[in-house]
Short mmCIF file of C-alpha atoms in Angstrom, two decimals:
data_model
loop_
_atom_site.label_atom_id
_atom_site.label_comp_id
_atom_site.label_asym_id
_atom_site.label_seq_id
_atom_site.Cartn_x
_atom_site.Cartn_y
_atom_site.Cartn_z
CA MET A 1 -128.06 -140.78 -83.80
CA ARG A 2 -127.09 -137.99 -86.14
CA ILE A 3 -124.23 -137.85 -88.62
CA VAL A 4 -122.77 -134.54 -89.74
CA ASN A 5 -119.64 -133.63 -91.64
CA ARG A 6 -116.87 -131.51 -90.20
CA ARG A 7 -117.88 -128.28 -91.95
CA ASP A 8 -121.54 -128.41 -90.93
CA PHE A 9 -120.69 -129.41 -87.36
CA LEU A 10 -118.24 -126.57 -86.82
CA LYS A 11 -120.58 -124.09 -88.50
CA ALA A 12 -123.49 -125.14 -86.28
CA SER A 13 -121.26 -125.08 -83.22
CA SER A 14 -120.25 -121.43 -83.69
CA SER A 15 -121.96 -118.57 -81.85
CA LEU A 16 -125.64 -119.40 -81.33
CA GLY A 17 -125.10 -122.92 -82.68
CA ILE A 18 -123.09 -123.91 -79.62
CA ALA A 19 -125.87 -122.91 -77.26
CA ALA A 20 -128.54 -124.69 -79.28
CA LEU A 21 -126.64 -127.91 -79.70
CA GLY A 22 -125.36 -127.85 -76.13
CA ALA A 23 -128.85 -127.37 -74.73
CA ARG A 24 -130.13 -130.42 -76.59
CA ALA A 25 -127.20 -132.54 -75.45
CA LEU A 26 -127.46 -131.47 -71.81
CA ASP A 27 -131.23 -132.02 -71.85
CA ALA A 28 -130.70 -135.59 -73.06
CA PHE A 29 -128.06 -136.17 -70.40
CA ALA A 30 -130.40 -134.85 -67.70
CA GLN A 31 -132.85 -137.55 -68.75
CA ASP A 32 -130.31 -140.24 -67.90
CA VAL A 33 -129.15 -140.65 -71.49
CA LEU A 34 -125.45 -141.06 -72.24
CA ASN A 35 -124.40 -138.64 -74.95
CA VAL A 36 -121.58 -140.08 -77.07
CA GLY A 37 -119.49 -138.33 -79.69
CA VAL A 38 -117.67 -140.22 -82.45
CA VAL A 39 -115.19 -138.58 -84.81
CA HIS A 40 -114.30 -140.18 -88.15
CA GLN A 41 -111.24 -139.10 -90.09
CA TYR A 42 -112.87 -139.67 -93.49
CA PRO A 43 -116.42 -140.03 -94.84
CA ILE A 44 -118.17 -143.30 -93.94
CA GLY A 45 -118.30 -145.52 -97.00
CA GLU A 46 -119.69 -148.93 -97.87
CA VAL A 47 -116.59 -150.82 -96.70
CA GLY A 48 -113.26 -150.01 -95.10
CA TRP A 49 -111.86 -148.52 -91.91
CA GLU A 50 -114.57 -145.95 -91.30
CA THR A 51 -117.28 -148.52 -92.00
CA GLN A 52 -115.92 -150.92 -89.38
CA HIS A 53 -116.01 -148.16 -86.78
CA ALA A 54 -119.55 -147.25 -87.83
CA LEU A 55 -120.57 -150.87 -87.26
CA GLY A 56 -119.04 -150.53 -83.79
CA TRP A 57 -121.00 -147.48 -82.65
CA LYS A 58 -124.18 -148.75 -84.29
CA ALA A 59 -123.83 -151.92 -82.22
CA MET A 60 -123.38 -149.72 -79.15
CA GLU A 61 -126.63 -147.91 -79.90
CA ALA A 62 -128.44 -151.21 -80.39
CA ALA A 63 -127.05 -152.60 -77.14
CA PHE A 64 -128.50 -149.74 -75.08
CA PRO A 65 -131.78 -148.69 -76.72
CA GLY A 66 -132.93 -145.32 -75.47
CA LYS A 67 -129.89 -144.99 -73.20
CA VAL A 68 -127.26 -143.83 -75.67
CA LYS A 69 -127.47 -140.85 -78.01
CA VAL A 70 -124.70 -140.66 -80.61
CA THR A 71 -123.40 -137.65 -82.52
CA VAL A 72 -121.08 -138.63 -85.37
CA VAL A 73 -118.81 -136.09 -87.06
CA ALA A 74 -117.24 -137.42 -90.27
CA ASP A 75 -114.42 -136.27 -92.54
CA VAL A 76 -112.27 -134.67 -89.83
CA GLN A 77 -108.84 -134.99 -91.39
CA GLN A 78 -106.77 -132.11 -90.04
CA ALA A 79 -105.37 -132.11 -86.50
CA GLN A 80 -106.57 -128.58 -85.77
CA ASP A 81 -110.08 -129.47 -86.88
CA SER A 82 -110.00 -132.64 -84.78
CA GLU A 83 -109.09 -130.62 -81.70
CA ARG A 84 -111.95 -128.18 -82.31
CA VAL A 85 -114.45 -130.99 -82.87
CA PHE A 86 -113.38 -132.89 -79.73
CA ARG A 87 -113.60 -129.67 -77.71
CA GLU A 88 -117.05 -128.82 -79.04
CA LEU A 89 -118.36 -132.33 -78.43
CA ALA A 90 -117.18 -132.12 -74.83
CA SER A 91 -118.70 -128.67 -74.34
CA GLN A 92 -122.05 -129.93 -75.67
CA GLY A 93 -122.36 -132.49 -72.89
CA ASN A 94 -121.04 -135.61 -74.57
CA LYS A 95 -119.64 -137.61 -71.66
CA LEU A 96 -117.96 -140.26 -73.82
CA ILE A 97 -116.03 -139.32 -76.95
CA PHE A 98 -114.31 -141.66 -79.42
CA GLY A 99 -111.50 -140.95 -81.85
CA THR A 100 -111.26 -143.54 -84.61
CA THR A 101 -107.61 -143.33 -85.66
CA PHE A 102 -104.05 -142.77 -84.46
CA SER A 103 -104.16 -139.31 -86.07
CA HIS A 104 -106.77 -138.27 -83.51
CA MET A 105 -104.52 -139.11 -80.56
CA ALA A 106 -102.57 -135.84 -80.23
CA PRO A 107 -105.56 -133.49 -80.52
CA MET A 108 -107.61 -135.71 -78.22
CA LEU A 109 -104.86 -135.63 -75.59
CA LYS A 110 -104.95 -131.82 -75.64
CA VAL A 111 -108.70 -131.71 -75.13
CA ALA A 112 -108.82 -134.53 -72.56
CA ARG A 113 -106.40 -132.66 -70.31
CA THR A 114 -108.84 -129.73 -70.20
CA ALA A 115 -112.03 -131.80 -69.77
CA PRO A 116 -111.36 -134.11 -66.80
CA ASN A 117 -115.04 -135.02 -66.35
CA THR A 118 -115.37 -136.34 -69.90
CA HIS A 119 -114.33 -139.87 -70.90
CA PHE A 120 -112.27 -140.24 -74.08
CA ASP A 121 -111.29 -143.36 -76.04
CA CYS A 122 -108.97 -143.35 -79.06
CA CYS A 123 -108.40 -146.19 -81.49
CA ALA A 124 -104.71 -146.96 -82.08
CA SER A 125 -103.53 -144.43 -79.49
CA VAL A 126 -100.24 -145.27 -77.82
CA THR A 127 -100.87 -142.94 -74.88
CA THR A 128 -103.52 -142.95 -72.16
CA LEU A 129 -104.58 -140.49 -69.47
CA LYS A 130 -106.77 -140.86 -66.39
CA ASN A 131 -109.76 -139.90 -68.56
CA MET A 132 -108.52 -141.18 -71.94
CA GLY A 133 -108.31 -144.83 -72.92
CA ALA A 134 -107.06 -146.60 -76.02
CA PHE A 135 -107.94 -149.67 -78.05
CA GLU A 136 -106.02 -151.56 -80.72
CA ALA A 137 -106.44 -154.85 -82.58
CA ARG A 138 -104.04 -157.78 -82.51
CA ASN A 139 -104.92 -158.32 -86.15
CA TYR A 140 -101.65 -160.12 -86.74
CA GLU A 141 -103.51 -163.10 -85.24
CA ALA A 142 -106.05 -163.02 -88.06
CA SER A 143 -103.43 -162.32 -90.73
CA TYR A 144 -101.50 -165.37 -89.47
CA VAL A 145 -104.57 -167.55 -90.08
CA ALA A 146 -105.04 -165.94 -93.49
CA GLY A 147 -101.38 -166.72 -94.20
CA VAL A 148 -102.02 -170.38 -93.41
CA ILE A 149 -104.73 -170.38 -96.09
CA ALA A 150 -102.47 -168.53 -98.54
CA GLY A 151 -99.60 -170.93 -97.93
CA ARG A 152 -101.83 -173.89 -98.71
CA MET A 153 -103.49 -172.36 -101.79
CA THR A 154 -100.48 -170.88 -103.59
CA ARG A 155 -99.15 -172.83 -106.54
CA SER A 156 -96.18 -170.59 -107.30
CA ASN A 157 -95.05 -170.38 -103.64
CA THR A 158 -94.95 -166.61 -104.17
CA LEU A 159 -97.33 -164.37 -102.26
CA GLY A 160 -97.74 -160.62 -102.73
CA TRP A 161 -98.26 -157.82 -100.23
CA VAL A 162 -99.36 -154.27 -101.02
CA GLY A 163 -97.91 -152.14 -98.23
CA ALA A 164 -99.52 -148.90 -97.08
CA PHE A 165 -97.08 -147.30 -94.61
CA PRO A 166 -94.20 -149.10 -92.81
CA ILE A 167 -95.65 -148.56 -89.33
CA PRO A 168 -95.90 -151.26 -86.64
CA GLN A 169 -99.61 -151.91 -87.32
CA THR A 170 -98.88 -152.87 -90.93
CA VAL A 171 -95.57 -154.59 -90.21
CA TRP A 172 -97.00 -156.94 -87.60
CA ARG A 173 -99.80 -157.94 -90.00
CA MET A 174 -97.38 -158.68 -92.83
CA ASN A 175 -95.08 -160.62 -90.51
CA GLY A 176 -98.01 -162.59 -89.13
CA PHE A 177 -99.14 -163.40 -92.67
CA MET A 178 -95.69 -164.68 -93.63
CA LEU A 179 -95.31 -166.74 -90.45
CA GLY A 180 -98.69 -168.35 -91.06
CA ALA A 181 -97.79 -169.19 -94.66
CA ARG A 182 -94.40 -170.66 -93.78
CA SER A 183 -95.87 -172.73 -90.95
CA VAL A 184 -97.53 -174.88 -93.63
CA ASN A 185 -95.33 -174.12 -96.64
CA PRO A 186 -91.62 -173.53 -95.88
CA LYS A 187 -90.99 -172.69 -99.54
CA ALA A 188 -93.35 -169.71 -99.50
CA VAL A 189 -91.99 -166.20 -99.97
CA CYS A 190 -93.79 -162.87 -99.95
CA ASN A 191 -92.86 -159.94 -102.17
CA VAL A 192 -93.90 -156.47 -101.00
CA VAL A 193 -94.60 -153.24 -102.88
CA TRP A 194 -95.07 -150.08 -100.80
CA ILE A 195 -97.53 -147.46 -102.05
CA ASN A 196 -97.48 -145.09 -99.03
CA THR A 197 -101.23 -144.52 -98.89
CA TRP A 198 -104.30 -146.12 -97.35
CA ASN A 199 -106.48 -145.42 -100.33
CA ASP A 200 -105.31 -144.83 -103.91
CA PRO A 201 -106.98 -147.15 -106.45
CA ALA A 202 -104.46 -146.47 -109.20
CA LYS A 203 -101.44 -147.19 -107.01
CA GLU A 204 -103.09 -150.28 -105.52
CA LYS A 205 -103.89 -151.72 -108.94
CA ASP A 206 -100.38 -151.00 -110.23
CA ALA A 207 -98.89 -152.70 -107.16
CA VAL A 208 -101.07 -155.79 -107.64
CA ASN A 209 -100.11 -156.04 -111.30
CA ALA A 210 -96.42 -155.67 -110.43
CA LEU A 211 -96.64 -158.41 -107.79
CA ILE A 212 -98.48 -160.77 -110.13
CA SER A 213 -95.80 -160.11 -112.75
CA GLN A 214 -93.28 -161.25 -110.12
CA GLY A 215 -95.14 -164.55 -109.78
CA ALA A 216 -97.51 -163.88 -106.88
CA ASP A 217 -100.74 -165.85 -107.08
CA VAL A 218 -102.19 -164.82 -103.68
CA LEU A 219 -102.41 -161.09 -102.91
CA ALA A 220 -102.84 -159.42 -99.54
CA GLY A 221 -101.98 -156.02 -98.10
CA SER A 222 -102.66 -152.99 -95.96
CA PRO A 223 -104.86 -150.51 -97.87
CA ASN A 224 -108.50 -150.48 -96.80
CA THR A 225 -110.27 -150.84 -100.15
CA PRO A 226 -111.44 -153.73 -102.37
CA VAL A 227 -109.21 -152.57 -105.22
CA GLN A 228 -106.50 -155.16 -104.55
CA GLY A 229 -109.00 -158.00 -104.62
CA VAL A 230 -110.73 -156.71 -107.73
CA ALA A 231 -107.43 -156.27 -109.55
CA ALA A 232 -106.26 -159.74 -108.47
CA GLU A 233 -109.50 -161.38 -109.58
CA GLU A 234 -109.21 -159.71 -112.98
CA ARG A 235 -105.83 -161.41 -113.34
CA GLY A 236 -107.04 -164.79 -112.02
CA ALA A 237 -105.19 -164.52 -108.69
CA TRP A 238 -106.49 -165.14 -105.18
CA SER A 239 -106.74 -162.35 -102.63
CA ILE A 240 -107.02 -161.81 -98.89
CA ALA A 241 -109.28 -158.99 -97.68
CA ASN A 242 -108.15 -156.40 -95.16
CA CYS A 243 -110.27 -154.35 -92.77
CA SER A 244 -113.68 -155.32 -94.27
CA ASP A 245 -115.22 -158.23 -96.12
CA PHE A 246 -114.84 -157.41 -99.82
CA SER A 247 -116.66 -160.46 -101.19
CA LYS A 248 -119.40 -158.24 -102.65
CA PHE A 249 -116.75 -156.81 -104.96
CA VAL A 250 -114.56 -159.93 -105.21
CA PRO A 251 -117.15 -162.73 -105.47
CA LYS A 252 -114.94 -165.52 -106.81
CA LYS A 253 -111.30 -165.16 -105.81
CA GLN A 254 -111.33 -163.81 -102.25
CA LEU A 255 -110.02 -166.62 -100.06
CA THR A 256 -110.76 -165.04 -96.68
CA GLY A 257 -109.62 -161.91 -94.87
CA ASP A 258 -108.89 -160.34 -91.53
CA ILE A 259 -111.37 -157.66 -90.52
CA PHE A 260 -111.69 -155.20 -87.67
CA ASP A 261 -114.52 -155.78 -85.23
CA TRP A 262 -114.76 -152.79 -82.90
CA ARG A 263 -118.20 -153.61 -81.45
CA SER A 264 -116.98 -154.63 -78.02
CA ALA A 265 -114.71 -151.55 -77.80
CA TYR A 266 -117.73 -149.27 -78.11
CA ILE A 267 -120.17 -151.41 -76.13
CA ASP A 268 -117.84 -152.03 -73.18
CA SER A 269 -116.89 -148.37 -72.90
CA ALA A 270 -120.51 -147.21 -73.01
CA ARG A 271 -121.60 -149.86 -70.51
CA ASP A 272 -118.98 -148.69 -68.02
CA ALA A 273 -119.86 -145.04 -68.57
CA LEU A 274 -123.56 -145.75 -67.98
CA ALA A 275 -122.73 -147.70 -64.83
CA GLY A 276 -120.40 -145.02 -63.51
CA THR A 277 -117.48 -147.45 -63.49
CA TRP A 278 -115.58 -146.18 -66.55
CA LYS A 279 -111.79 -146.29 -66.21
CA ALA A 280 -109.15 -145.54 -68.81
CA GLN A 281 -107.80 -148.79 -70.26
CA ASP A 282 -105.32 -149.75 -72.95
CA ARG A 283 -107.18 -152.60 -74.64
CA PHE A 284 -105.21 -154.79 -77.08
CA ARG A 285 -107.42 -157.64 -78.29
CA GLY A 286 -107.29 -160.17 -81.10
CA LEU A 287 -109.43 -163.08 -82.23
CA GLY A 288 -112.23 -164.59 -80.18
CA GLU A 289 -115.35 -163.45 -78.39
CA GLY A 290 -115.12 -159.77 -77.54
CA GLY A 291 -112.02 -159.44 -79.69
CA PHE A 292 -111.17 -156.65 -82.09
CA CYS A 293 -110.53 -158.74 -85.21
CA ALA A 294 -112.20 -161.65 -86.97
CA MET A 295 -111.91 -163.84 -90.04
CA VAL A 296 -113.92 -163.29 -93.21
CA PRO A 297 -115.90 -166.45 -94.16
CA TYR A 298 -113.73 -168.92 -96.05
CA ASN A 299 -114.12 -169.36 -99.80
CA ALA A 300 -115.95 -172.57 -100.71
CA ALA A 301 -113.08 -173.41 -103.08
CA ILE A 302 -110.72 -174.01 -100.16
CA PRO A 303 -110.40 -177.73 -99.36
CA ALA A 304 -112.25 -178.79 -96.23
CA GLU A 305 -109.10 -180.02 -94.49
CA VAL A 306 -107.41 -176.65 -95.05
CA VAL A 307 -110.37 -174.80 -93.54
CA ALA A 308 -110.43 -177.22 -90.60
CA ASP A 309 -106.74 -176.59 -89.94
CA ALA A 310 -107.25 -172.81 -90.10
CA LYS A 311 -110.18 -172.93 -87.70
CA GLN A 312 -108.20 -175.07 -85.26
CA ARG A 313 -105.38 -172.53 -85.34
CA GLU A 314 -107.91 -169.80 -84.60
CA LYS A 315 -108.96 -171.74 -81.50
CA ASP A 316 -105.37 -172.33 -80.48
CA ILE A 317 -104.57 -168.63 -80.78
CA VAL A 318 -107.59 -167.68 -78.68
CA SER A 319 -106.70 -170.25 -76.00
CA GLY A 320 -103.08 -169.11 -75.92
CA LYS A 321 -101.75 -172.45 -77.11
CA LEU A 322 -100.45 -170.87 -80.34
CA LYS A 323 -98.47 -167.65 -80.20
CA VAL A 324 -97.82 -166.01 -83.54
CA PHE A 325 -94.46 -164.48 -82.61
CA ALA A 326 -93.04 -167.49 -80.78
CA GLY A 327 -89.37 -168.44 -80.90
CA PRO A 328 -87.10 -169.43 -82.34
CA LEU A 329 -87.71 -166.49 -84.64
CA LYS A 330 -85.27 -164.71 -86.93
CA ASP A 331 -85.64 -161.59 -89.03
CA ARG A 332 -84.95 -161.65 -92.74
CA ASP A 333 -81.32 -160.68 -92.13
CA GLY A 334 -80.78 -163.80 -90.06
CA LYS A 335 -80.70 -162.04 -86.69
CA GLN A 336 -82.39 -163.98 -83.91
CA ARG A 337 -85.23 -161.89 -82.51
CA VAL A 338 -86.84 -164.47 -80.23
CA ALA A 339 -85.12 -167.46 -78.63
CA ALA A 340 -86.70 -170.90 -78.50
CA GLY A 341 -89.35 -171.08 -75.82
CA GLY A 342 -89.93 -167.31 -75.81
CA SER A 343 -92.25 -164.93 -77.62
CA LEU A 344 -92.41 -161.23 -78.37
CA SER A 345 -93.94 -159.08 -75.64
CA ASP A 346 -96.82 -156.73 -76.40
CA LYS A 347 -94.42 -153.80 -76.14
CA GLU A 348 -92.10 -155.39 -78.71
CA ILE A 349 -94.98 -156.21 -81.06
CA ARG A 350 -96.40 -152.69 -80.86
CA SER A 351 -93.05 -151.17 -81.81
CA ILE A 352 -91.94 -153.79 -84.35
CA ASN A 353 -89.75 -152.41 -87.15
CA TRP A 354 -88.28 -155.52 -88.76
CA LEU A 355 -89.44 -158.19 -91.21
CA VAL A 356 -89.40 -161.95 -90.79
CA GLU A 357 -87.66 -164.40 -93.06
CA GLY A 358 -89.31 -164.88 -96.44
CA ILE A 359 -90.41 -161.28 -97.05
CA ASN A 360 -88.65 -159.75 -100.04
CA GLY A 361 -88.48 -156.14 -101.12
CA PRO A 362 -87.56 -152.73 -99.74
CA PHE A 363 -88.39 -151.74 -96.19
CA PRO A 364 -88.58 -147.93 -95.95
CA LYS A 365 -88.35 -146.39 -92.52
CA SER A 366 -91.55 -144.86 -91.19
#
């Protein structure tokens, strides 16, 4: 495995660099080794979105020792750079290439159409091709369970949510969180502050302080950093982690969290590529074995009966007994969205643009 940043990769891939790198990749492939390229949008840090993907491809390497060779290109933020990197990775003999974010979808589609013998997989893509798959997490399942914990632990009956962008992936998490909270505490409400960024410590801290000033005593949200939890702990409030486990930074007041677990996405795709059975799939998985999301360990301060209830709901979600978006379900304007006995379809969930009852605050259009 080698990790390079965008600038060094593109520099090495120019002129003589392409031939040198390509020769090494093709030599490895000739020795029955699967060459895999992974493109990260930002640098790989200690926690957060990029870290969870890194854990995924590292698990893939460990699952196939000596059979998989990974080239990781980090900090590829611009679409034109993404297209160049995907194209170079394909030209160097990487037979399986991963994009780690929705922003990689459009440039990957362009390259995939010109490289039919290369397999592509893109996280959060909404489009697939014969040689390009997609994978996405039903993390509203985990946020529902976290909401159950929040609904039990709040004393003010006011929860707080720091919103990143009002896209379906953040909206379904926030709705799941509220539905979980109200399933055990009908008096619970959730105030939301939108900051329109995935990572801005100053904005995150200001949002947390504003929500606590509004009475929130359990904080959750969309940005992928520990800042919300740290800021909440400083004010004596509980928090719910997002994306990664932030307990290293929030040792006392983190209740639990919903994290991404992409290991099976990488391992399954590599296994199929090695076996010659790879087919483009649109994988949408939640909690459970082989799923794409999981719960952070529960804080010891949570009463045992509350933890037991949360764990039972996890099991019921995995078995299909409990559906998060089951009817009767109304939005916050009182409009019925799901009738009794029904539930939202995957298509409806993946395009959701409305908030459930109990969520207060503006809802900007994405």
